[in-house]
């Protein structure tokens, strides 16, 4: 299961796109999609690849093409070569008589350069000729299906017909990835169940236009968790609208946490923390939980390349004596902070055993040092 993200910079701006791609890759995105919509953007792609290589970042770049991809790939062979994968939307690869010709041109270029292709259907840009034909057929039925069912069938048909056509043109079946994206949770679940039941192509999961903030996070998690639990999906992308001034890499963190919460992959040590109640010294334990979470994410890029298995470590930051010691014992490292009216001491547990009791104003810094020493002691260094 691979985590993917997408830049929102102007691809023609080499420096901005390379920097944002680097940010996403360092956050853990294992593939990054970039818009390729103009000759200037296409000409920038090999320069972006070179810039990333200079940074020591091998993250694959996926070219997102709409309307004019056949021309851009043909006119800019360095772009076609630098990209690791092409994304083609069958709903707007071409219209009328030109559709088949332009689709074939892109597939033939993918074959020439040995690139896989994601055939990405989206309900906002569904092939209208196909949809009209299927709606006409549906109206002729004795018991017509509801409109949303016809649209779902049309999306699956668009993906499968395009994949079959790509194979006829010489693209290997194992070089084809499919996606069918909508923005409603239940519709997405039903659509991917339908798609998974009728094909063996790798599937790219994502709730399109998920939204901003908690709405986008909750909706994406609700949809993707159901499908992932059923064994559906090979790539995920969480399509969040960034908060004003927020980092684009939040979508990477959310995707990782969905997979890690389901036990499918581990990316970074997970921090368990209680929600707080009338027993807790709320401000202090909340701040420590936040600081530990931020510290772990900031240190993970270095830990990942230095220590083997550190991403599986578990931490606990608890706020009082009720569940604090017990929860802390279940984690690799846990701290149970004093609640309201409790003695001002914070026992620390490592692998279920109390190892030290912290006191005073520097509990947070001392706990981070304990984490560092534990990692150096417990996880073997990579050769």
JSON list of N, CA and C in Angstrom, two decimals, residues 243-317:
[
{"chain": "A", "resi": 243, "resn": "UNK", "atom": "N", "xyz": [-5.64, 24.15, 4.92]},
{"chain": "A", "resi": 243, "resn": "UNK", "atom": "CA", "xyz": [-6.07, 25.34, 5.65]},
{"chain": "A", "resi": 243, "resn": "UNK", "atom": "C", "xyz": [-5.27, 26.54, 5.12]},
{"chain": "A", "resi": 244, "resn": "UNK", "atom": "N", "xyz": [-5.84, 27.76, 5.17]},
{"chain": "A", "resi": 244, "resn": "UNK", "atom": "CA", "xyz": [-5.06, 28.92, 4.73]},
{"chain": "A", "resi": 244, "resn": "UNK", "atom": "C", "xyz": [-3.71, 28.99, 5.45]},
{"chain": "A", "resi": 245, "resn": "UNK", "atom": "N", "xyz": [-2.66, 28.99, 4.68]},
{"chain": "A", "resi": 245, "resn": "UNK", "atom": "CA", "xyz": [-1.32, 29.01, 5.26]},
{"chain": "A", "resi": 245, "resn": "UNK", "atom": "C", "xyz": [-0.84, 27.67, 5.77]},
{"chain": "A", "resi": 246, "resn": "UNK", "atom": "N", "xyz": [-1.68, 26.62, 5.64]},
{"chain": "A", "resi": 246, "resn": "UNK", "atom": "CA", "xyz": [-1.32, 25.31, 6.14]},
{"chain": "A", "resi": 246, "resn": "UNK", "atom": "C", "xyz": [-0.40, 24.56, 5.20]},
{"chain": "A", "resi": 247, "resn": "UNK", "atom": "N", "xyz": [0.19, 23.50, 5.71]},
{"chain": "A", "resi": 247, "resn": "UNK", "atom": "CA", "xyz": [1.14, 22.71, 4.92]},
{"chain": "A", "resi": 247, "resn": "UNK", "atom": "C", "xyz": [0.41, 21.72, 4.03]},
{"chain": "A", "resi": 248, "resn": "UNK", "atom": "N", "xyz": [0.87, 21.58, 2.82]},
{"chain": "A", "resi": 248, "resn": "UNK", "atom": "CA", "xyz": [0.32, 20.59, 1.90]},
{"chain": "A", "resi": 248, "resn": "UNK", "atom": "C", "xyz": [0.58, 19.17, 2.41]},
{"chain": "A", "resi": 249, "resn": "UNK", "atom": "N", "xyz": [1.60, 19.01, 3.23]},
{"chain": "A", "resi": 249, "resn": "UNK", "atom": "CA", "xyz": [1.98, 17.67, 3.67]},
{"chain": "A", "resi": 249, "resn": "UNK", "atom": "C", "xyz": [1.00, 17.08, 4.68]},
{"chain": "A", "resi": 250, "resn": "UNK", "atom": "N", "xyz": [0.01, 17.84, 5.13]},
{"chain": "A", "resi": 250, "resn": "UNK", "atom": "CA", "xyz": [-0.98, 17.28, 6.05]},
{"chain": "A", "resi": 250, "resn": "UNK", "atom": "C", "xyz": [-1.68, 16.07, 5.44]},
{"chain": "A", "resi": 251, "resn": "UNK", "atom": "N", "xyz": [-1.90, 16.12, 4.12]},
{"chain": "A", "resi": 251, "resn": "UNK", "atom": "CA", "xyz": [-2.59, 15.00, 3.48]},
{"chain": "A", "resi": 251, "resn": "UNK", "atom": "C", "xyz": [-1.75, 13.72, 3.55]},
{"chain": "A", "resi": 252, "resn": "UNK", "atom": "N", "xyz": [-0.43, 13.87, 3.56]},
{"chain": "A", "resi": 252, "resn": "UNK", "atom": "CA", "xyz": [0.44, 12.71, 3.69]},
{"chain": "A", "resi": 252, "resn": "UNK", "atom": "C", "xyz": [0.34, 12.12, 5.09]},
{"chain": "A", "resi": 253, "resn": "UNK", "atom": "N", "xyz": [0.36, 12.98, 6.09]},
{"chain": "A", "resi": 253, "resn": "UNK", "atom": "CA", "xyz": [0.26, 12.53, 7.49]},
{"chain": "A", "resi": 253, "resn": "UNK", "atom": "C", "xyz": [-1.06, 11.78, 7.71]},
{"chain": "A", "resi": 254, "resn": "UNK", "atom": "N", "xyz": [-2.16, 12.32, 7.18]},
{"chain": "A", "resi": 254, "resn": "UNK", "atom": "CA", "xyz": [-3.46, 11.68, 7.36]},
{"chain": "A", "resi": 254, "resn": "UNK", "atom": "C", "xyz": [-3.47, 10.31, 6.68]},
{"chain": "A", "resi": 255, "resn": "UNK", "atom": "N", "xyz": [-2.95, 10.22, 5.47]},
{"chain": "A", "resi": 255, "resn": "UNK", "atom": "CA", "xyz": [-2.90, 8.93, 4.76]},
{"chain": "A", "resi": 255, "resn": "UNK", "atom": "C", "xyz": [-2.09, 7.91, 5.55]},
{"chain": "A", "resi": 256, "resn": "UNK", "atom": "N", "xyz": [-0.94, 8.34, 6.07]},
{"chain": "A", "resi": 256, "resn": "UNK", "atom": "CA", "xyz": [-0.11, 7.43, 6.86]},
{"chain": "A", "resi": 256, "resn": "UNK", "atom": "C", "xyz": [-0.85, 6.97, 8.12]},
{"chain": "A", "resi": 257, "resn": "UNK", "atom": "N", "xyz": [-1.53, 7.90, 8.77]},
{"chain": "A", "resi": 257, "resn": "UNK", "atom": "CA", "xyz": [-2.19, 7.55, 10.03]},
{"chain": "A", "resi": 257, "resn": "UNK", "atom": "C", "xyz": [-3.39, 6.64, 9.80]},
{"chain": "A", "resi": 258, "resn": "UNK", "atom": "N", "xyz": [-4.05, 6.78, 8.65]},
{"chain": "A", "resi": 258, "resn": "UNK", "atom": "CA", "xyz": [-5.13, 5.83, 8.33]},
{"chain": "A", "resi": 258, "resn": "UNK", "atom": "C", "xyz": [-4.55, 4.42, 8.23]},
{"chain": "A", "resi": 259, "resn": "UNK", "atom": "N", "xyz": [-3.47, 4.27, 7.46]},
{"chain": "A", "resi": 259, "resn": "UNK", "atom": "CA", "xyz": [-2.86, 2.95, 7.27]},
{"chain": "A", "resi": 259, "resn": "UNK", "atom": "C", "xyz": [-2.30, 2.40, 8.58]},
{"chain": "A", "resi": 260, "resn": "UNK", "atom": "N", "xyz": [-1.67, 3.27, 9.37]},
{"chain": "A", "resi": 260, "resn": "UNK", "atom": "CA", "xyz": [-1.05, 2.79, 10.60]},
{"chain": "A", "resi": 260, "resn": "UNK", "atom": "C", "xyz": [-2.12, 2.44, 11.64]},
{"chain": "A", "resi": 261, "resn": "UNK", "atom": "N", "xyz": [-3.19, 3.21, 11.71]},
{"chain": "A", "resi": 261, "resn": "UNK", "atom": "CA", "xyz": [-4.26, 2.92, 12.66]},
{"chain": "A", "resi": 261, "resn": "UNK", "atom": "C", "xyz": [-4.93, 1.59, 12.35]},
{"chain": "A", "resi": 262, "resn": "UNK", "atom": "N", "xyz": [-4.96, 1.22, 11.08]},
{"chain": "A", "resi": 262, "resn": "UNK", "atom": "CA", "xyz": [-5.55, -0.06, 10.67]},
{"chain": "A", "resi": 262, "resn": "UNK", "atom": "C", "xyz": [-4.56, -1.22, 10.79]},
{"chain": "A", "resi": 263, "resn": "UNK", "atom": "N", "xyz": [-3.32, -0.91, 11.15]},
{"chain": "A", "resi": 263, "resn": "UNK", "atom": "CA", "xyz": [-2.31, -1.95, 11.29]},
{"chain": "A", "resi": 263, "resn": "UNK", "atom": "C", "xyz": [-1.78, -2.47, 9.97]},
{"chain": "A", "resi": 264, "resn": "UNK", "atom": "N", "xyz": [-1.93, -1.69, 8.90]},
{"chain": "A", "resi": 264, "resn": "UNK", "atom": "CA", "xyz": [-1.49, -2.14, 7.58]},
{"chain": "A", "resi": 264, "resn": "UNK", "atom": "C", "xyz": [-0.04, -1.79, 7.31]},
{"chain": "A", "resi": 265, "resn": "UNK", "atom": "N", "xyz": [0.41, -0.65, 7.81]},
{"chain": "A", "resi": 265, "resn": "UNK", "atom": "CA", "xyz": [1.80, -0.23, 7.66]},
{"chain": "A", "resi": 265, "resn": "UNK", "atom": "C", "xyz": [2.18, 0.61, 8.87]},
{"chain": "A", "resi": 266, "resn": "UNK", "atom": "N", "xyz": [3.46, 0.73, 9.12]},
{"chain": "A", "resi": 266, "resn": "UNK", "atom": "CA", "xyz": [3.96, 1.61, 10.18]},
{"chain": "A", "resi": 266, "resn": "UNK", "atom": "C", "xyz": [4.86, 2.65, 9.55]},
{"chain": "A", "resi": 267, "resn": "UNK", "atom": "N", "xyz": [4.66, 3.90, 9.96]},
{"chain": "A", "resi": 267, "resn": "UNK", "atom": "CA", "xyz": [5.44, 5.01, 9.39]},
{"chain": "A", "resi": 267, "resn": "UNK", "atom": "C", "xyz": [6.20, 5.78, 10.46]},
{"chain": "A", "resi": 268, "resn": "UNK", "atom": "N", "xyz": [5.60, 5.94, 11.62]},
{"chain": "A", "resi": 268, "resn": "UNK", "atom": "CA", "xyz": [6.21, 6.75, 12.67]},
{"chain": "A", "resi": 268, "resn": "UNK", "atom": "C", "xyz": [5.66, 6.27, 14.01]},
{"chain": "A", "resi": 269, "resn": "UNK", "atom": "N", "xyz": [6.42, 6.39, 15.10]},
{"chain": "A", "resi": 269, "resn": "UNK", "atom": "CA", "xyz": [5.89, 5.98, 16.39]},
{"chain": "A", "resi": 269, "resn": "UNK", "atom": "C", "xyz": [4.56, 6.66, 16.70]},
{"chain": "A", "resi": 270, "resn": "UNK", "atom": "N", "xyz": [3.62, 5.86, 17.20]},
{"chain": "A", "resi": 270, "resn": "UNK", "atom": "CA", "xyz": [2.29, 6.37, 17.51]},
{"chain": "A", "resi": 270, "resn": "UNK", "atom": "C", "xyz": [2.23, 6.79, 18.98]},
{"chain": "A", "resi": 271, "resn": "UNK", "atom": "N", "xyz": [1.61, 7.93, 19.22]},
{"chain": "A", "resi": 271, "resn": "UNK", "atom": "CA", "xyz": [1.50, 8.47, 20.57]},
{"chain": "A", "resi": 271, "resn": "UNK", "atom": "C", "xyz": [0.06, 8.34, 21.05]},
{"chain": "A", "resi": 272, "resn": "UNK", "atom": "N", "xyz": [-0.15, 7.53, 22.08]},
{"chain": "A", "resi": 272, "resn": "UNK", "atom": "CA", "xyz": [-1.47, 7.44, 22.72]},
{"chain": "A", "resi": 272, "resn": "UNK", "atom": "C", "xyz": [-1.54, 8.51, 23.81]},
{"chain": "A", "resi": 273, "resn": "UNK", "atom": "N", "xyz": [-2.65, 9.21, 23.87]},
{"chain": "A", "resi": 273, "resn": "UNK", "atom": "CA", "xyz": [-2.82, 10.24, 24.90]},
{"chain": "A", "resi": 273, "resn": "UNK", "atom": "C", "xyz": [-4.28, 10.28, 25.31]},
{"chain": "A", "resi": 274, "resn": "UNK", "atom": "N", "xyz": [-4.53, 10.44, 26.61]},
{"chain": "A", "resi": 274, "resn": "UNK", "atom": "CA", "xyz": [-5.91, 10.47, 27.08]},
{"chain": "A", "resi": 274, "resn": "UNK", "atom": "C", "xyz": [-6.55, 11.81, 26.70]},
{"chain": "A", "resi": 275, "resn": "UNK", "atom": "N", "xyz": [-7.89, 11.86, 26.64]},
{"chain": "A", "resi": 275, "resn": "UNK", "atom": "CA", "xyz": [-8.56, 13.10, 26.23]},
{"chain": "A", "resi": 275, "resn": "UNK", "atom": "C", "xyz": [-8.60, 14.15, 27.32]},
{"chain": "A", "resi": 276, "resn": "UNK", "atom": "N", "xyz": [-8.35, 13.73, 28.56]},
{"chain": "A", "resi": 276, "resn": "UNK", "atom": "CA", "xyz": [-8.45, 14.67, 29.67]},
{"chain": "A", "resi": 276, "resn": "UNK", "atom": "C", "xyz": [-9.83, 14.67, 30.28]},
{"chain": "A", "resi": 277, "resn": "UNK", "atom": "N", "xyz": [-9.89, 14.98, 31.56]},
{"chain": "A", "resi": 277, "resn": "UNK", "atom": "CA", "xyz": [-11.17, 15.07, 32.26]},
{"chain": "A", "resi": 277, "resn": "UNK", "atom": "C", "xyz": [-10.96, 15.97, 33.47]},
{"chain": "A", "resi": 278, "resn": "UNK", "atom": "N", "xyz": [-11.90, 15.95, 34.41]},
{"chain": "A", "resi": 278, "resn": "UNK", "atom": "CA", "xyz": [-11.77, 16.80, 35.58]},
{"chain": "A", "resi": 278, "resn": "UNK", "atom": "C", "xyz": [-10.64, 16.42, 36.50]},
{"chain": "A", "resi": 279, "resn": "UNK", "atom": "N", "xyz": [-10.07, 15.22, 36.30]},
{"chain": "A", "resi": 279, "resn": "UNK", "atom": "CA", "xyz": [-8.96, 14.78, 37.13]},
{"chain": "A", "resi": 279, "resn": "UNK", "atom": "C", "xyz": [-7.61, 15.31, 36.64]},
{"chain": "A", "resi": 280, "resn": "UNK", "atom": "N", "xyz": [-7.55, 15.72, 35.38]},
{"chain": "A", "resi": 280, "resn": "UNK", "atom": "CA", "xyz": [-6.24, 16.02, 34.79]},
{"chain": "A", "resi": 280, "resn": "UNK", "atom": "C", "xyz": [-5.86, 17.48, 34.92]},
{"chain": "A", "resi": 281, "resn": "UNK", "atom": "N", "xyz": [-4.56, 17.71, 34.95]},
{"chain": "A", "resi": 281, "resn": "UNK", "atom": "CA", "xyz": [-4.01, 19.07, 34.84]},
{"chain": "A", "resi": 281, "resn": "UNK", "atom": "C", "xyz": [-3.92, 19.37, 33.35]},
{"chain": "A", "resi": 282, "resn": "UNK", "atom": "N", "xyz": [-5.03, 19.79, 32.79]},
{"chain": "A", "resi": 282, "resn": "UNK", "atom": "CA", "xyz": [-5.24, 19.75, 31.34]},
{"chain": "A", "resi": 282, "resn": "UNK", "atom": "C", "xyz": [-4.14, 20.42, 30.54]},
{"chain": "A", "resi": 283, "resn": "UNK", "atom": "N", "xyz": [-3.81, 21.65, 30.88]},
{"chain": "A", "resi": 283, "resn": "UNK", "atom": "CA", "xyz": [-2.87, 22.40, 30.05]},
{"chain": "A", "resi": 283, "resn": "UNK", "atom": "C", "xyz": [-1.52, 21.70, 29.96]},
{"chain": "A", "resi": 284, "resn": "UNK", "atom": "N", "xyz": [-1.03, 21.21, 31.08]},
{"chain": "A", "resi": 284, "resn": "UNK", "atom": "CA", "xyz": [0.30, 20.62, 31.09]},
{"chain": "A", "resi": 284, "resn": "UNK", "atom": "C", "xyz": [0.36, 19.33, 30.28]},
{"chain": "A", "resi": 285, "resn": "UNK", "atom": "N", "xyz": [-0.57, 18.40, 30.53]},
{"chain": "A", "resi": 285, "resn": "UNK", "atom": "CA", "xyz": [-0.46, 17.12, 29.83]},
{"chain": "A", "resi": 285, "resn": "UNK", "atom": "C", "xyz": [-0.81, 17.27, 28.35]},
{"chain": "A", "resi": 286, "resn": "UNK", "atom": "N", "xyz": [-1.72, 18.19, 28.02]},
{"chain": "A", "resi": 286, "resn": "UNK", "atom": "CA", "xyz": [-2.03, 18.43, 26.61]},
{"chain": "A", "resi": 286, "resn": "UNK", "atom": "C", "xyz": [-0.81, 18.97, 25.87]},
{"chain": "A", "resi": 287, "resn": "UNK", "atom": "N", "xyz": [-0.10, 19.89, 26.52]},
{"chain": "A", "resi": 287, "resn": "UNK", "atom": "CA", "xyz": [1.08, 20.47, 25.89]},
{"chain": "A", "resi": 287, "resn": "UNK", "atom": "C", "xyz": [2.17, 19.43, 25.71]},
{"chain": "A", "resi": 288, "resn": "UNK", "atom": "N", "xyz": [2.34, 18.56, 26.72]},
{"chain": "A", "resi": 288, "resn": "UNK", "atom": "CA", "xyz": [3.37, 17.54, 26.60]},
{"chain": "A", "resi": 288, "resn": "UNK", "atom": "C", "xyz": [3.01, 16.54, 25.50]},
{"chain": "A", "resi": 289, "resn": "UNK", "atom": "N", "xyz": [1.75, 16.14, 25.42]},
{"chain": "A", "resi": 289, "resn": "UNK", "atom": "CA", "xyz": [1.34, 15.21, 24.37]},
{"chain": "A", "resi": 289, "resn": "UNK", "atom": "C", "xyz": [1.60, 15.80, 22.99]},
{"chain": "A", "resi": 290, "resn": "UNK", "atom": "N", "xyz": [1.27, 17.09, 22.82]},
{"chain": "A", "resi": 290, "resn": "UNK", "atom": "CA", "xyz": [1.51, 17.76, 21.55]},
{"chain": "A", "resi": 290, "resn": "UNK", "atom": "C", "xyz": [3.00, 17.86, 21.24]},
{"chain": "A", "resi": 291, "resn": "UNK", "atom": "N", "xyz": [3.78, 18.22, 22.27]},
{"chain": "A", "resi": 291, "resn": "UNK", "atom": "CA", "xyz": [5.23, 18.35, 22.06]},
{"chain": "A", "resi": 291, "resn": "UNK", "atom": "C", "xyz": [5.87, 17.02, 21.68]},
{"chain": "A", "resi": 292, "resn": "UNK", "atom": "N", "xyz": [5.44, 15.94, 22.33]},
{"chain": "A", "resi": 292, "resn": "UNK", "atom": "CA", "xyz": [6.00, 14.62, 22.02]},
{"chain": "A", "resi": 292, "resn": "UNK", "atom": "C", "xyz": [5.63, 14.21, 20.60]},
{"chain": "A", "resi": 293, "resn": "UNK", "atom": "N", "xyz": [4.36, 14.43, 20.22]},
{"chain": "A", "resi": 293, "resn": "UNK", "atom": "CA", "xyz": [3.94, 14.10, 18.85]},
{"chain": "A", "resi": 293, "resn": "UNK", "atom": "C", "xyz": [4.77, 14.86, 17.83]},
{"chain": "A", "resi": 294, "resn": "UNK", "atom": "N", "xyz": [4.94, 16.18, 18.04]},
{"chain": "A", "resi": 294, "resn": "UNK", "atom": "CA", "xyz": [5.72, 16.99, 17.11]},
{"chain": "A", "resi": 294, "resn": "UNK", "atom": "C", "xyz": [7.19, 16.55, 17.10]},
{"chain": "A", "resi": 295, "resn": "UNK", "atom": "N", "xyz": [7.71, 16.23, 18.26]},
{"chain": "A", "resi": 295, "resn": "UNK", "atom": "CA", "xyz": [9.11, 15.82, 18.36]},
{"chain": "A", "resi": 295, "resn": "UNK", "atom": "C", "xyz": [9.36, 14.53, 17.58]},
{"chain": "A", "resi": 296, "resn": "UNK", "atom": "N", "xyz": [8.47, 13.57, 17.75]},
{"chain": "A", "resi": 296, "resn": "UNK", "atom": "CA", "xyz": [8.62, 12.30, 17.06]},
{"chain": "A", "resi": 296, "resn": "UNK", "atom": "C", "xyz": [8.58, 12.49, 15.55]},
{"chain": "A", "resi": 297, "resn": "UNK", "atom": "N", "xyz": [7.65, 13.30, 15.05]},
{"chain": "A", "resi": 297, "resn": "UNK", "atom": "CA", "xyz": [7.56, 13.52, 13.60]},
{"chain": "A", "resi": 297, "resn": "UNK", "atom": "C", "xyz": [8.80, 14.26, 13.10]},
{"chain": "A", "resi": 298, "resn": "UNK", "atom": "N", "xyz": [9.29, 15.21, 13.88]},
{"chain": "A", "resi": 298, "resn": "UNK", "atom": "CA", "xyz": [10.47, 15.96, 13.45]},
{"chain": "A", "resi": 298, "resn": "UNK", "atom": "C", "xyz": [11.72, 15.08, 13.42]},
{"chain": "A", "resi": 299, "resn": "UNK", "atom": "N", "xyz": [11.82, 14.14, 14.34]},
{"chain": "A", "resi": 299, "resn": "UNK", "atom": "CA", "xyz": [13.00, 13.29, 14.42]},
{"chain": "A", "resi": 299, "resn": "UNK", "atom": "C", "xyz": [12.94, 12.08, 13.50]},
{"chain": "A", "resi": 300, "resn": "UNK", "atom": "N", "xyz": [11.72, 11.73, 13.04]},
{"chain": "A", "resi": 300, "resn": "UNK", "atom": "CA", "xyz": [11.55, 10.49, 12.30]},
{"chain": "A", "resi": 300, "resn": "UNK", "atom": "C", "xyz": [12.39, 10.40, 11.02]},
{"chain": "A", "resi": 301, "resn": "UNK", "atom": "N", "xyz": [12.55, 11.50, 10.24]},
{"chain": "A", "resi": 301, "resn": "UNK", "atom": "CA", "xyz": [13.40, 11.36, 9.04]},
{"chain": "A", "resi": 301, "resn": "UNK", "atom": "C", "xyz": [14.80, 10.84, 9.36]},
{"chain": "A", "resi": 302, "resn": "UNK", "atom": "N", "xyz": [15.39, 11.31, 10.47]},
{"chain": "A", "resi": 302, "resn": "UNK", "atom": "CA", "xyz": [16.72, 10.83, 10.84]},
{"chain": "A", "resi": 302, "resn": "UNK", "atom": "C", "xyz": [16.64, 9.42, 11.43]},
{"chain": "A", "resi": 303, "resn": "UNK", "atom": "N", "xyz": [15.68, 9.18, 12.32]},
{"chain": "A", "resi": 303, "resn": "UNK", "atom": "CA", "xyz": [15.54, 7.84, 12.90]},
{"chain": "A", "resi": 303, "resn": "UNK", "atom": "C", "xyz": [15.32, 6.79, 11.82]},
{"chain": "A", "resi": 304, "resn": "UNK", "atom": "N", "xyz": [14.53, 7.15, 10.80]},
{"chain": "A", "resi": 304, "resn": "UNK", "atom": "CA", "xyz": [14.17, 6.17, 9.76]},
{"chain": "A", "resi": 304, "resn": "UNK", "atom": "C", "xyz": [15.41, 5.64, 9.05]},
{"chain": "A", "resi": 305, "resn": "UNK", "atom": "N", "xyz": [16.36, 6.51, 8.80]},
{"chain": "A", "resi": 305, "resn": "UNK", "atom": "CA", "xyz": [17.55, 6.07, 8.05]},
{"chain": "A", "resi": 305, "resn": "UNK", "atom": "C", "xyz": [18.63, 5.50, 8.98]},
{"chain": "A", "resi": 306, "resn": "UNK", "atom": "N", "xyz": [18.47, 5.69, 10.29]},
{"chain": "A", "resi": 306, "resn": "UNK", "atom": "CA", "xyz": [19.50, 5.25, 11.23]},
{"chain": "A", "resi": 306, "resn": "UNK", "atom": "C", "xyz": [19.14, 3.95, 11.93]},
{"chain": "A", "resi": 307, "resn": "UNK", "atom": "N", "xyz": [17.87, 3.80, 12.30]},
{"chain": "A", "resi": 307, "resn": "UNK", "atom": "CA", "xyz": [17.47, 2.66, 13.14]},
{"chain": "A", "resi": 307, "resn": "UNK", "atom": "C", "xyz": [16.44, 1.80, 12.43]},
{"chain": "A", "resi": 308, "resn": "UNK", "atom": "N", "xyz": [16.59, 0.52, 12.59]},
{"chain": "A", "resi": 308, "resn": "UNK", "atom": "CA", "xyz": [15.70, -0.45, 11.94]},
{"chain": "A", "resi": 308, "resn": "UNK", "atom": "C", "xyz": [14.50, -0.75, 12.83]},
{"chain": "A", "resi": 309, "resn": "UNK", "atom": "N", "xyz": [13.28, -0.45, 12.34]},
{"chain": "A", "resi": 309, "resn": "UNK", "atom": "CA", "xyz": [12.07, -0.80, 13.06]},
{"chain": "A", "resi": 309, "resn": "UNK", "atom": "C", "xyz": [11.54, 0.26, 14.00]},
{"chain": "A", "resi": 310, "resn": "UNK", "atom": "N", "xyz": [12.17, 1.43, 14.08]},
{"chain": "A", "resi": 310, "resn": "UNK", "atom": "CA", "xyz": [11.75, 2.44, 15.05]},
{"chain": "A", "resi": 310, "resn": "UNK", "atom": "C", "xyz": [10.33, 2.93, 14.79]},
{"chain": "A", "resi": 311, "resn": "UNK", "atom": "N", "xyz": [9.86, 2.80, 13.55]},
{"chain": "A", "resi": 311, "resn": "UNK", "atom": "CA", "xyz": [8.50, 3.26, 13.24]},
{"chain": "A", "resi": 311, "resn": "UNK", "atom": "C", "xyz": [7.43, 2.45, 13.97]},
{"chain": "A", "resi": 312, "resn": "UNK", "atom": "N", "xyz": [7.80, 1.29, 14.50]},
{"chain": "A", "resi": 312, "resn": "UNK", "atom": "CA", "xyz": [6.84, 0.45, 15.22]},
{"chain": "A", "resi": 312, "resn": "UNK", "atom": "C", "xyz": [6.75, 0.80, 16.71]},
{"chain": "A", "resi": 313, "resn": "UNK", "atom": "N", "xyz": [7.56, 1.70, 17.17]},
{"chain": "A", "resi": 313, "resn": "UNK", "atom": "CA", "xyz": [7.55, 2.06, 18.59]},
{"chain": "A", "resi": 313, "resn": "UNK", "atom": "C", "xyz": [6.23, 2.73, 18.97]},
{"chain": "A", "resi": 314, "resn": "UNK", "atom": "N", "xyz": [5.77, 2.46, 20.21]},
{"chain": "A", "resi": 314, "resn": "UNK", "atom": "CA", "xyz": [4.56, 3.10, 20.72]},
{"chain": "A", "resi": 314, "resn": "UNK", "atom": "C", "xyz": [4.89, 3.92, 21.95]},
{"chain": "A", "resi": 315, "resn": "UNK", "atom": "N", "xyz": [4.21, 5.06, 22.08]},
{"chain": "A", "resi": 315, "resn": "UNK", "atom": "CA", "xyz": [4.41, 5.97, 23.20]},
{"chain": "A", "resi": 315, "resn": "UNK", "atom": "C", "xyz": [3.07, 6.28, 23.84]},
{"chain": "A", "resi": 316, "resn": "UNK", "atom": "N", "xyz": [3.08, 6.63, 25.12]},
{"chain": "A", "resi": 316, "resn": "UNK", "atom": "CA", "xyz": [1.86, 7.03, 25.80]},
{"chain": "A", "resi": 316, "resn": "UNK", "atom": "C", "xyz": [2.14, 8.24, 26.68]},
{"chain": "A", "resi": 317, "resn": "UNK", "atom": "N", "xyz": [1.28, 9.23, 26.59]},
{"chain": "A", "resi": 317, "resn": "UNK", "atom": "CA", "xyz": [1.34, 10.41, 27.46]},
{"chain": "A", "resi": 317, "resn": "UNK", "atom": "C", "xyz": [-0.02, 10.51, 28.14]}
]
